[in-house]
Amino acid sequence: MSALKRPQPRPGVLAIDPYVPGKSSAPGVARVFKLSSNETPLGPSPKAIAAYKAVGEHLEDYPDGSSTALREAIGRAFGLDPDRIVCGAGSDDLLNLIADAYLSDGDEAIHTTHGFLIYPIATLGSGATPIAAPEKNHAADVDAILTAVTERTKVVFLANPNNPTGTYVPFDEVKRLQRTLPPHVLLVLDAAYAEYVRRNDYEAGIELVATSENVVMCRTFSKIYGLAALRLGWLYGPAHVVDAINRIRGPFNVNAAASAAGIAAIADTAHLEASRAHNDKWLAWLQVEIRKLGLEVTPSIANFVLIHFPDVEGRTAADADAFLTRRGLILRRVKAYKLPNALRMTVGSEEANKLVVAALAEFVGSKALGRK
Ligand SMILES: Cc1ncc(COP(=O)(O)O)c(C=O)c1O
């Protein structure tokens, strides 16, 4: 059969480079430290695990399709109106729903050059064209985003902090972006790592959503709450955006186990604080120690660091990746993010962090280029 006679996906779908998740194994290595997906080394709250297990007694029941108890729990924790919250199967689900609801053929959606990969994927999937706005020093640049706006622009995706760079846009700049964008352009603030941020010039998006009609904020339970396996995220938006997303989301897009675990996780503030404290300590330590080895590290406010390697045979990011992987230390190649000379490392346990620094010291210090 000729290709034209068989069913065809919408334009753009076959232009997508499928998302490749971080590696999770190292062949032939018994003990592996996975530092490639920005998962928390502390795991979820034990209360979330107990709540998850309790759902196992009632698997015959459909979940509450509108995640009422979860939205109320999020509303209590963040001081938000639960009616302005939509939950999803991870924030990926919500980002795709936003693209589906607001983009169609011929439209454009802006992301930044090293922005999170799901943005161009979701954009192409809905028939629109992704436009990359250049960054400055590996950070989103509001002027470059504004310059990229055309009459076709419908959505701007901004990860703040950004993955994989760990950089952020201060609140004043985010406000300037919102103020200057045409009012019909939806600004999506993806704050997947907001809980880790310790900066008083940062705002995840709550204030801007509350005071405007064209901003939506996405959050996740996959990172600091340690529930990545369950797929749970939420958005906070204006009533009209919430209404649109609710019309197209799957009626049971959040499963009962995820919902129960999320409610318990959000209530366990002691666990949250312990996770933040762990990250504060080791994020700072890693940046200092890795720089001491002569490697450049992009300043990060999230739970990972971007480490740059020279483009010299035997010293490259690919060489470092192979060297570390043989020792069971799995970092993330970020070539797909247009960063071929860097590796992203998640802040891990004390043991994992120390092992990576020691292995990098060995890698950097190995005299013979290409020594394995
Ligand atoms: C910036 C950003 N947004 C969203 C996500 C998706 O998170 P999830 O779908 O697990 O909620 C990630 C995960 O890596 C991320 O880095």
PDB file of C-alpha atoms in Angstrom, residues 83-257:
ATOM      1  CA  ASP A  83     -12.061  25.579  41.640  1.00  0.00           C
ATOM      2  CA  ARG A  84      -9.094  27.153  39.868  1.00  0.00           C
ATOM      3  CA  ILE A  85      -7.047  23.933  40.044  1.00  0.00           C
ATOM      4  CA  VAL A  86      -6.981  21.054  37.562  1.00  0.00           C
ATOM      5  CA  CYS A  87      -5.100  17.839  38.355  1.00  0.00           C
ATOM      6  CA  GLY A  88      -3.431  15.680  35.762  1.00  0.00           C
ATOM      7  CA  ALA A  89      -1.442  12.489  35.220  1.00  0.00           C
ATOM      8  CA  GLY A  90       1.839  14.302  35.763  1.00  0.00           C
ATOM      9  CA  SER A  91       2.380  17.848  34.586  1.00  0.00           C
ATOM     10  CA  ASP A  92       3.194  16.359  31.165  1.00  0.00           C
ATOM     11  CA  ASP A  93      -0.495  15.529  30.875  1.00  0.00           C
ATOM     12  CA  LEU A  94      -1.419  19.129  31.663  1.00  0.00           C
ATOM     13  CA  LEU A  95       1.166  20.622  29.300  1.00  0.00           C
ATOM     14  CA  ASN A  96      -0.222  18.457  26.501  1.00  0.00           C
ATOM     15  CA  LEU A  97      -3.787  19.416  27.382  1.00  0.00           C
ATOM     16  CA  ILE A  98      -2.828  23.098  27.264  1.00  0.00           C
ATOM     17  CA  ALA A  99      -1.282  22.591  23.822  1.00  0.00           C
ATOM     18  CA  ASP A 100      -4.372  20.676  22.651  1.00  0.00           C
ATOM     19  CA  ALA A 101      -6.744  23.338  23.910  1.00  0.00           C
ATOM     20  CA  TYR A 102      -4.876  26.436  22.737  1.00  0.00           C
ATOM     21  CA  LEU A 103      -2.894  25.458  19.639  1.00  0.00           C
ATOM     22  CA  SER A 104      -3.844  24.339  16.170  1.00  0.00           C
ATOM     23  CA  ASP A 105      -2.401  24.201  12.662  1.00  0.00           C
ATOM     24  CA  GLY A 106      -0.565  27.362  11.711  1.00  0.00           C
ATOM     25  CA  ASP A 107      -0.176  28.621  15.284  1.00  0.00           C
ATOM     26  CA  GLU A 108       3.158  29.136  16.995  1.00  0.00           C
ATOM     27  CA  ALA A 109       4.255  28.377  20.547  1.00  0.00           C
ATOM     28  CA  ILE A 110       7.470  29.801  21.956  1.00  0.00           C
ATOM     29  CA  HIS A 111       9.896  27.949  24.194  1.00  0.00           C
ATOM     30  CA  THR A 112      13.517  28.788  24.981  1.00  0.00           C
ATOM     31  CA  THR A 113      16.506  27.123  23.287  1.00  0.00           C
ATOM     32  CA  HIS A 114      17.368  24.891  26.231  1.00  0.00           C
ATOM     33  CA  GLY A 115      13.809  24.716  27.570  1.00  0.00           C
ATOM     34  CA  PHE A 116      12.092  21.523  28.685  1.00  0.00           C
ATOM     35  CA  LEU A 117      11.648  19.163  25.705  1.00  0.00           C
ATOM     36  CA  ILE A 118       7.975  18.474  26.212  1.00  0.00           C
ATOM     37  CA  TYR A 119       7.122  22.000  24.954  1.00  0.00           C
ATOM     38  CA  PRO A 120       8.137  21.483  21.315  1.00  0.00           C
ATOM     39  CA  ILE A 121       6.769  17.934  21.446  1.00  0.00           C
ATOM     40  CA  ALA A 122       3.349  19.066  22.692  1.00  0.00           C
ATOM     41  CA  THR A 123       3.374  21.952  20.216  1.00  0.00           C
ATOM     42  CA  LEU A 124       4.095  19.729  17.202  1.00  0.00           C
ATOM     43  CA  GLY A 125       1.560  17.194  18.466  1.00  0.00           C
ATOM     44  CA  SER A 126      -1.169  19.783  18.229  1.00  0.00           C
ATOM     45  CA  GLY A 127      -0.230  20.821  14.698  1.00  0.00           C
ATOM     46  CA  ALA A 128       1.460  24.084  15.660  1.00  0.00           C
ATOM     47  CA  THR A 129       5.041  25.235  15.141  1.00  0.00           C
ATOM     48  CA  PRO A 130       7.519  25.452  18.028  1.00  0.00           C
ATOM     49  CA  ILE A 131       9.692  28.580  17.999  1.00  0.00           C
ATOM     50  CA  ALA A 132      12.885  28.570  20.066  1.00  0.00           C
ATOM     51  CA  ALA A 133      13.832  31.898  21.663  1.00  0.00           C
ATOM     52  CA  PRO A 134      17.574  32.209  22.345  1.00  0.00           C
ATOM     53  CA  GLU A 135      18.813  32.181  25.945  1.00  0.00           C
ATOM     54  CA  LYS A 136      21.492  34.298  27.623  1.00  0.00           C
ATOM     55  CA  ASN A 137      24.037  32.475  29.784  1.00  0.00           C
ATOM     56  CA  HIS A 138      21.788  29.406  29.706  1.00  0.00           C
ATOM     57  CA  ALA A 139      18.852  31.374  31.124  1.00  0.00           C
ATOM     58  CA  ALA A 140      15.608  32.436  29.474  1.00  0.00           C
ATOM     59  CA  ASP A 141      15.774  35.966  28.095  1.00  0.00           C
ATOM     60  CA  VAL A 142      12.510  37.897  28.261  1.00  0.00           C
ATOM     61  CA  ASP A 143      13.485  40.272  25.444  1.00  0.00           C
ATOM     62  CA  ALA A 144      14.333  37.366  23.143  1.00  0.00           C
ATOM     63  CA  ILE A 145      10.976  35.743  23.929  1.00  0.00           C
ATOM     64  CA  LEU A 146       9.160  38.988  23.181  1.00  0.00           C
ATOM     65  CA  THR A 147      11.080  39.389  19.921  1.00  0.00           C
ATOM     66  CA  ALA A 148       9.954  35.903  18.867  1.00  0.00           C
ATOM     67  CA  VAL A 149       6.260  36.801  19.230  1.00  0.00           C
ATOM     68  CA  THR A 150       4.355  37.068  15.940  1.00  0.00           C
ATOM     69  CA  GLU A 151       0.685  37.365  15.105  1.00  0.00           C
ATOM     70  CA  ARG A 152       0.619  33.550  15.078  1.00  0.00           C
ATOM     71  CA  THR A 153       1.879  33.135  18.639  1.00  0.00           C
ATOM     72  CA  LYS A 154      -0.704  31.582  20.950  1.00  0.00           C
ATOM     73  CA  VAL A 155       1.353  30.132  23.816  1.00  0.00           C
ATOM     74  CA  VAL A 156       4.663  30.845  25.570  1.00  0.00           C
ATOM     75  CA  PHE A 157       6.081  27.964  27.608  1.00  0.00           C
ATOM     76  CA  LEU A 158       8.535  28.980  30.309  1.00  0.00           C
ATOM     77  CA  ALA A 159      10.063  26.502  32.757  1.00  0.00           C
ATOM     78  CA  ASN A 160      10.998  28.428  35.869  1.00  0.00           C
ATOM     79  CA  PRO A 161      13.422  27.154  37.081  1.00  0.00           C
ATOM     80  CA  ASN A 162      14.341  25.577  33.795  1.00  0.00           C
ATOM     81  CA  ASN A 163      15.275  21.952  33.236  1.00  0.00           C
ATOM     82  CA  PRO A 164      18.060  21.101  32.285  1.00  0.00           C
ATOM     83  CA  THR A 165      19.888  24.370  33.037  1.00  0.00           C
ATOM     84  CA  GLY A 166      18.689  25.029  36.627  1.00  0.00           C
ATOM     85  CA  THR A 167      18.504  28.771  35.930  1.00  0.00           C
ATOM     86  CA  TYR A 168      15.522  31.020  36.609  1.00  0.00           C
ATOM     87  CA  VAL A 169      13.784  34.196  35.579  1.00  0.00           C
ATOM     88  CA  PRO A 170      13.260  36.653  38.469  1.00  0.00           C
ATOM     89  CA  PHE A 171       9.672  37.643  39.240  1.00  0.00           C
ATOM     90  CA  ASP A 172      10.098  41.209  37.957  1.00  0.00           C
ATOM     91  CA  GLU A 173      11.123  39.843  34.573  1.00  0.00           C
ATOM     92  CA  VAL A 174       8.267  37.322  34.477  1.00  0.00           C
ATOM     93  CA  LYS A 175       5.883  40.189  35.245  1.00  0.00           C
ATOM     94  CA  ARG A 176       7.407  42.264  32.446  1.00  0.00           C
ATOM     95  CA  LEU A 177       6.950  39.336  30.074  1.00  0.00           C
ATOM     96  CA  GLN A 178       3.283  38.981  31.018  1.00  0.00           C
ATOM     97  CA  ARG A 179       2.697  42.749  30.789  1.00  0.00           C
ATOM     98  CA  THR A 180       4.254  42.979  27.339  1.00  0.00           C
ATOM     99  CA  LEU A 181       2.776  39.857  25.737  1.00  0.00           C
ATOM    100  CA  PRO A 182      -0.394  40.382  23.716  1.00  0.00           C
ATOM    101  CA  PRO A 183      -3.285  39.550  26.081  1.00  0.00           C
ATOM    102  CA  HIS A 184      -4.506  36.642  23.932  1.00  0.00           C
ATOM    103  CA  VAL A 185      -1.168  34.795  24.315  1.00  0.00           C
ATOM    104  CA  LEU A 186      -1.220  32.218  27.107  1.00  0.00           C
ATOM    105  CA  LEU A 187       1.886  32.304  29.316  1.00  0.00           C
ATOM    106  CA  VAL A 188       2.515  28.844  30.793  1.00  0.00           C
ATOM    107  CA  LEU A 189       4.743  28.977  33.860  1.00  0.00           C
ATOM    108  CA  ASP A 190       6.038  25.478  34.482  1.00  0.00           C
ATOM    109  CA  ALA A 191       7.214  25.477  38.087  1.00  0.00           C
ATOM    110  CA  ALA A 192       8.066  21.781  38.454  1.00  0.00           C
ATOM    111  CA  TYR A 193      11.026  22.619  40.715  1.00  0.00           C
ATOM    112  CA  ALA A 194       9.512  25.560  42.626  1.00  0.00           C
ATOM    113  CA  GLU A 195       9.703  23.852  46.019  1.00  0.00           C
ATOM    114  CA  TYR A 196      13.484  23.746  45.812  1.00  0.00           C
ATOM    115  CA  VAL A 197      13.944  27.437  45.125  1.00  0.00           C
ATOM    116  CA  ARG A 198      15.458  29.652  47.836  1.00  0.00           C
ATOM    117  CA  ARG A 199      15.444  33.068  46.223  1.00  0.00           C
ATOM    118  CA  ASN A 200      13.391  36.032  47.322  1.00  0.00           C
ATOM    119  CA  ASP A 201      13.194  37.434  43.793  1.00  0.00           C
ATOM    120  CA  TYR A 202      11.433  34.256  42.596  1.00  0.00           C
ATOM    121  CA  GLU A 203       7.692  33.624  42.366  1.00  0.00           C
ATOM    122  CA  ALA A 204       6.354  30.344  41.001  1.00  0.00           C
ATOM    123  CA  GLY A 205       3.304  31.883  39.317  1.00  0.00           C
ATOM    124  CA  ILE A 206       0.568  31.968  41.946  1.00  0.00           C
ATOM    125  CA  GLU A 207       0.541  35.751  42.188  1.00  0.00           C
ATOM    126  CA  LEU A 208       0.599  36.296  38.448  1.00  0.00           C
ATOM    127  CA  VAL A 209      -2.197  33.774  37.813  1.00  0.00           C
ATOM    128  CA  ALA A 210      -4.281  35.469  40.495  1.00  0.00           C
ATOM    129  CA  THR A 211      -3.864  38.896  38.934  1.00  0.00           C
ATOM    130  CA  SER A 212      -4.128  38.192  35.200  1.00  0.00           C
ATOM    131  CA  GLU A 213      -6.229  36.385  32.627  1.00  0.00           C
ATOM    132  CA  ASN A 214      -3.503  34.876  30.455  1.00  0.00           C
ATOM    133  CA  VAL A 215      -1.186  32.999  32.843  1.00  0.00           C
ATOM    134  CA  VAL A 216      -1.352  29.390  33.945  1.00  0.00           C
ATOM    135  CA  MET A 217       1.032  27.662  36.364  1.00  0.00           C
ATOM    136  CA  CYS A 218       1.871  23.942  36.240  1.00  0.00           C
ATOM    137  CA  ARG A 219       3.228  21.993  39.216  1.00  0.00           C
ATOM    138  CA  THR A 220       4.205  18.393  39.835  1.00  0.00           C
ATOM    139  CA  PHE A 221       4.313  15.764  42.568  1.00  0.00           C
ATOM    140  CA  SER A 222       7.147  13.989  40.712  1.00  0.00           C
ATOM    141  CA  LYS A 223      10.050  15.986  42.083  1.00  0.00           C
ATOM    142  CA  ILE A 224      10.228  17.071  45.728  1.00  0.00           C
ATOM    143  CA  TYR A 225       7.205  14.945  46.711  1.00  0.00           C
ATOM    144  CA  GLY A 226       8.842  11.842  45.258  1.00  0.00           C
ATOM    145  CA  LEU A 227       5.746  10.481  43.489  1.00  0.00           C
ATOM    146  CA  ALA A 228       7.039  10.329  39.902  1.00  0.00           C
ATOM    147  CA  ALA A 229       5.905   6.713  39.480  1.00  0.00           C
ATOM    148  CA  LEU A 230       2.282   7.644  40.157  1.00  0.00           C
ATOM    149  CA  ARG A 231       2.091  10.486  37.588  1.00  0.00           C
ATOM    150  CA  LEU A 232       0.540  13.425  39.372  1.00  0.00           C
ATOM    151  CA  GLY A 233       0.564  17.134  38.583  1.00  0.00           C
ATOM    152  CA  TRP A 234      -1.716  20.140  38.843  1.00  0.00           C
ATOM    153  CA  LEU A 235      -2.310  23.496  37.303  1.00  0.00           C
ATOM    154  CA  TYR A 236      -3.641  26.740  38.689  1.00  0.00           C
ATOM    155  CA  GLY A 237      -5.218  29.074  36.180  1.00  0.00           C
ATOM    156  CA  PRO A 238      -7.897  31.625  35.416  1.00  0.00           C
ATOM    157  CA  ALA A 239     -11.458  30.236  35.485  1.00  0.00           C
ATOM    158  CA  HIS A 240     -11.733  30.314  31.672  1.00  0.00           C
ATOM    159  CA  VAL A 241      -8.550  28.237  31.234  1.00  0.00           C
ATOM    160  CA  VAL A 242      -9.657  25.766  33.906  1.00  0.00           C
ATOM    161  CA  ASP A 243     -12.984  25.433  32.088  1.00  0.00           C
ATOM    162  CA  ALA A 244     -11.299  24.734  28.732  1.00  0.00           C
ATOM    163  CA  ILE A 245      -8.901  22.134  30.175  1.00  0.00           C
ATOM    164  CA  ASN A 246     -11.689  20.396  32.093  1.00  0.00           C
ATOM    165  CA  ARG A 247     -13.615  19.963  28.854  1.00  0.00           C
ATOM    166  CA  ILE A 248     -10.846  18.031  27.116  1.00  0.00           C
ATOM    167  CA  ARG A 249      -9.055  16.155  29.896  1.00  0.00           C
ATOM    168  CA  GLY A 250      -9.720  12.461  30.406  1.00  0.00           C
ATOM    169  CA  PRO A 251     -12.638  12.119  32.830  1.00  0.00           C
ATOM    170  CA  PHE A 252     -10.509   9.990  35.186  1.00  0.00           C
ATOM    171  CA  ASN A 253      -7.069  11.317  34.278  1.00  0.00           C
ATOM    172  CA  VAL A 254      -5.824  11.072  37.868  1.00  0.00           C
ATOM    173  CA  ASN A 255      -5.939   7.607  39.384  1.00  0.00           C
ATOM    174  CA  ALA A 256      -7.083   6.950  42.947  1.00  0.00           C
ATOM    175  CA  ALA A 257      -3.695   5.836  44.249  1.00  0.00           C
TER     176      ALA A 257
END
